[in-house]
């Protein structure tokens, strides 16, 4: 797959998933009696930080997803290192851009991070499976014609 296409795809998925996580966090605070609905808002800097986080977190994925064969153990270790590396990046971005100022905000950011990580993995696998199916169908059509 084209590296630029994969990077853009990952950036959009990560940014979208983070925004959904923020929306769910705001909704949870409102429903649980926290901040009133009208007080929950996002500034342009926060939105920019979400897109920057998506773009930066896509880069390790490009490096990690090399066309290389892994053993099961290597694959598991590389996924864990990938996840932890992205967690560090997101945590630092959260600290710099003040996504959280107290421990409860950090815990919520951690929950959102892992939800986003799983979501992006599932969607990426689905995209690749769908692309593989299209290629196989095209090959089958070529074989049928011969």
Tab-separated table of C-alpha atoms in Angstrom:
chain	number	residue	atom	x	y	z
A	1	UNK	CA	0.000	0.000	0.000
A	2	UNK	CA	1.213	3.475	-0.751
A	3	UNK	CA	2.863	4.903	2.396
A	4	UNK	CA	1.268	8.332	1.948
A	5	UNK	CA	-2.182	6.794	1.537
A	6	UNK	CA	-1.673	4.652	4.641
A	7	UNK	CA	-0.422	7.659	6.620
A	8	UNK	CA	-3.448	9.770	5.602
A	9	UNK	CA	-5.822	6.902	6.304
A	10	UNK	CA	-4.325	6.335	9.752
A	11	UNK	CA	-4.259	10.069	10.525
A	12	UNK	CA	-7.946	10.448	9.671
A	13	UNK	CA	-8.984	7.342	11.596
A	14	UNK	CA	-7.000	8.287	14.696
A	15	UNK	CA	-8.195	11.908	14.648
A	16	UNK	CA	-11.820	10.850	14.122
A	17	UNK	CA	-11.626	8.270	16.911
A	18	UNK	CA	-10.076	10.793	19.315
A	19	UNK	CA	-12.877	13.263	18.555
A	20	UNK	CA	-15.487	10.571	19.175
A	21	UNK	CA	-13.729	9.763	22.455
A	22	UNK	CA	-13.800	13.435	23.475
A	23	UNK	CA	-17.504	13.623	22.609
A	24	UNK	CA	-18.214	10.516	24.702
A	25	UNK	CA	-16.177	11.957	27.575
A	26	UNK	CA	-18.142	15.211	27.447
A	27	UNK	CA	-21.413	13.330	27.286
A	28	UNK	CA	-20.413	11.154	30.251
A	29	UNK	CA	-19.495	14.206	32.342
A	30	UNK	CA	-22.809	15.860	31.495
A	31	UNK	CA	-24.897	12.767	32.208
A	32	UNK	CA	-23.089	11.982	35.443
A	33	UNK	CA	-23.724	15.459	36.812
A	34	UNK	CA	-20.349	16.970	36.025
A	35	UNK	CA	-20.029	20.030	33.864
A	36	UNK	CA	-23.186	21.396	32.246
A	37	UNK	CA	-23.587	20.703	28.543
A	38	UNK	CA	-23.125	24.362	27.596
A	39	UNK	CA	-19.705	24.528	29.307
A	40	UNK	CA	-18.211	21.753	27.165
A	41	UNK	CA	-16.436	23.221	24.143
A	42	UNK	CA	-13.315	22.748	22.042
A	43	UNK	CA	-10.945	25.482	20.955
A	44	UNK	CA	-9.144	25.577	17.628
A	45	UNK	CA	-5.902	24.684	19.449
A	46	UNK	CA	-7.467	21.551	20.927
A	47	UNK	CA	-8.791	20.522	17.522
A	48	UNK	CA	-5.374	21.166	15.977
A	49	UNK	CA	-3.752	19.065	18.706
A	50	UNK	CA	-6.092	16.175	17.851
A	51	UNK	CA	-5.095	16.288	14.174
A	52	UNK	CA	-1.399	16.638	15.068
A	53	UNK	CA	-1.693	13.663	17.408
A	54	UNK	CA	-3.286	11.614	14.637
A	55	UNK	CA	-0.555	12.604	12.193
A	56	UNK	CA	2.290	11.931	14.630
A	57	UNK	CA	0.849	8.612	15.815
A	58	UNK	CA	0.564	7.454	12.200
A	59	UNK	CA	4.316	7.679	11.650
A	60	UNK	CA	5.323	4.816	14.002
A	61	UNK	CA	2.655	2.685	12.342
A	62	UNK	CA	4.259	3.265	8.942
A	63	UNK	CA	7.645	2.290	10.327
A	64	UNK	CA	6.224	-0.698	12.188
A	65	UNK	CA	4.195	-2.027	9.242
A	66	UNK	CA	7.162	-2.915	7.079
A	67	UNK	CA	6.829	-5.840	4.685
A	68	UNK	CA	8.604	-8.134	7.089
A	69	UNK	CA	7.690	-11.568	8.354
A	70	UNK	CA	7.324	-11.826	12.127
A	71	UNK	CA	7.144	-14.855	14.358
A	72	UNK	CA	4.178	-14.864	16.731
A	73	UNK	CA	6.401	-13.790	19.610
A	74	UNK	CA	8.026	-10.979	17.579
A	75	UNK	CA	4.608	-9.835	16.393
A	76	UNK	CA	3.228	-9.732	19.944
A	77	UNK	CA	6.276	-7.879	21.264
A	78	UNK	CA	6.146	-5.380	18.407
A	79	UNK	CA	2.428	-4.695	19.002
A	80	UNK	CA	3.065	-4.112	22.706
A	81	UNK	CA	5.994	-1.778	21.942
A	82	UNK	CA	3.910	0.007	19.286
A	83	UNK	CA	1.034	0.496	21.737
A	84	UNK	CA	3.293	1.710	24.549
A	85	UNK	CA	5.165	4.072	22.214
A	86	UNK	CA	1.933	5.614	21.003
A	87	UNK	CA	0.671	5.825	24.580
A	88	UNK	CA	3.759	7.830	25.548
A	89	UNK	CA	3.274	10.161	22.547
A	90	UNK	CA	-0.404	10.710	23.345
A	91	UNK	CA	0.298	11.209	27.058
A	92	UNK	CA	2.934	13.841	26.279
A	93	UNK	CA	0.603	15.583	23.822
A	94	UNK	CA	-2.101	15.530	26.490
A	95	UNK	CA	0.260	17.126	28.962
A	96	UNK	CA	1.524	19.777	26.518
A	97	UNK	CA	-1.926	20.674	25.166
A	98	UNK	CA	-3.578	20.419	28.606
A	99	UNK	CA	-6.038	17.694	27.691
A	100	UNK	CA	-5.915	16.815	31.358
A	101	UNK	CA	-4.821	18.691	34.457
A	102	UNK	CA	-5.800	16.189	37.139
A	103	UNK	CA	-5.540	12.436	37.594
A	104	UNK	CA	-9.178	11.805	36.603
A	105	UNK	CA	-8.516	13.513	33.266
A	106	UNK	CA	-5.419	11.376	32.764
A	107	UNK	CA	-7.404	8.223	33.526
A	108	UNK	CA	-10.098	9.282	31.034
A	109	UNK	CA	-7.426	10.035	28.426
A	110	UNK	CA	-5.939	6.577	29.033
A	111	UNK	CA	-9.323	4.894	28.550
A	112	UNK	CA	-9.932	6.879	25.364
A	113	UNK	CA	-6.432	6.010	24.103
A	114	UNK	CA	-7.020	2.267	24.397
A	115	UNK	CA	-10.490	2.553	22.847
A	116	UNK	CA	-8.972	4.478	19.925
A	117	UNK	CA	-6.099	2.000	19.601
A	118	UNK	CA	-8.467	-0.978	19.350
A	119	UNK	CA	-10.821	0.899	16.987
A	120	UNK	CA	-8.004	1.881	14.618
A	121	UNK	CA	-6.637	-1.682	14.580
A	122	UNK	CA	-10.050	-3.148	13.791
A	123	UNK	CA	-10.794	-0.641	11.027
A	124	UNK	CA	-7.315	-1.030	9.534
A	125	UNK	CA	-7.674	-4.807	9.467
A	126	UNK	CA	-11.116	-4.446	7.884
A	127	UNK	CA	-9.726	-2.084	5.189
A	128	UNK	CA	-6.901	-4.504	4.370
A	129	UNK	CA	-9.252	-7.486	4.283
A	130	UNK	CA	-11.609	-5.593	1.967
A	131	UNK	CA	-8.705	-4.652	-0.329
A	132	UNK	CA	-7.454	-8.256	-0.362
A	133	UNK	CA	-10.935	-9.437	-1.320
A	134	UNK	CA	-11.067	-6.949	-4.210
A	135	UNK	CA	-7.694	-8.120	-5.485
A	136	UNK	CA	-8.767	-11.761	-5.230
A	137	UNK	CA	-12.005	-11.020	-7.107
A	138	UNK	CA	-10.073	-9.268	-9.871
A	139	UNK	CA	-7.687	-12.236	-10.114
A	140	UNK	CA	-10.640	-14.621	-10.265
A	141	UNK	CA	-12.175	-12.608	-13.101
A	142	UNK	CA	-8.904	-12.742	-15.018
A	143	UNK	CA	-8.668	-16.503	-14.469
A	144	UNK	CA	-12.282	-16.998	-15.630
A	145	UNK	CA	-11.588	-15.135	-18.857
A	146	UNK	CA	-8.610	-17.376	-19.713
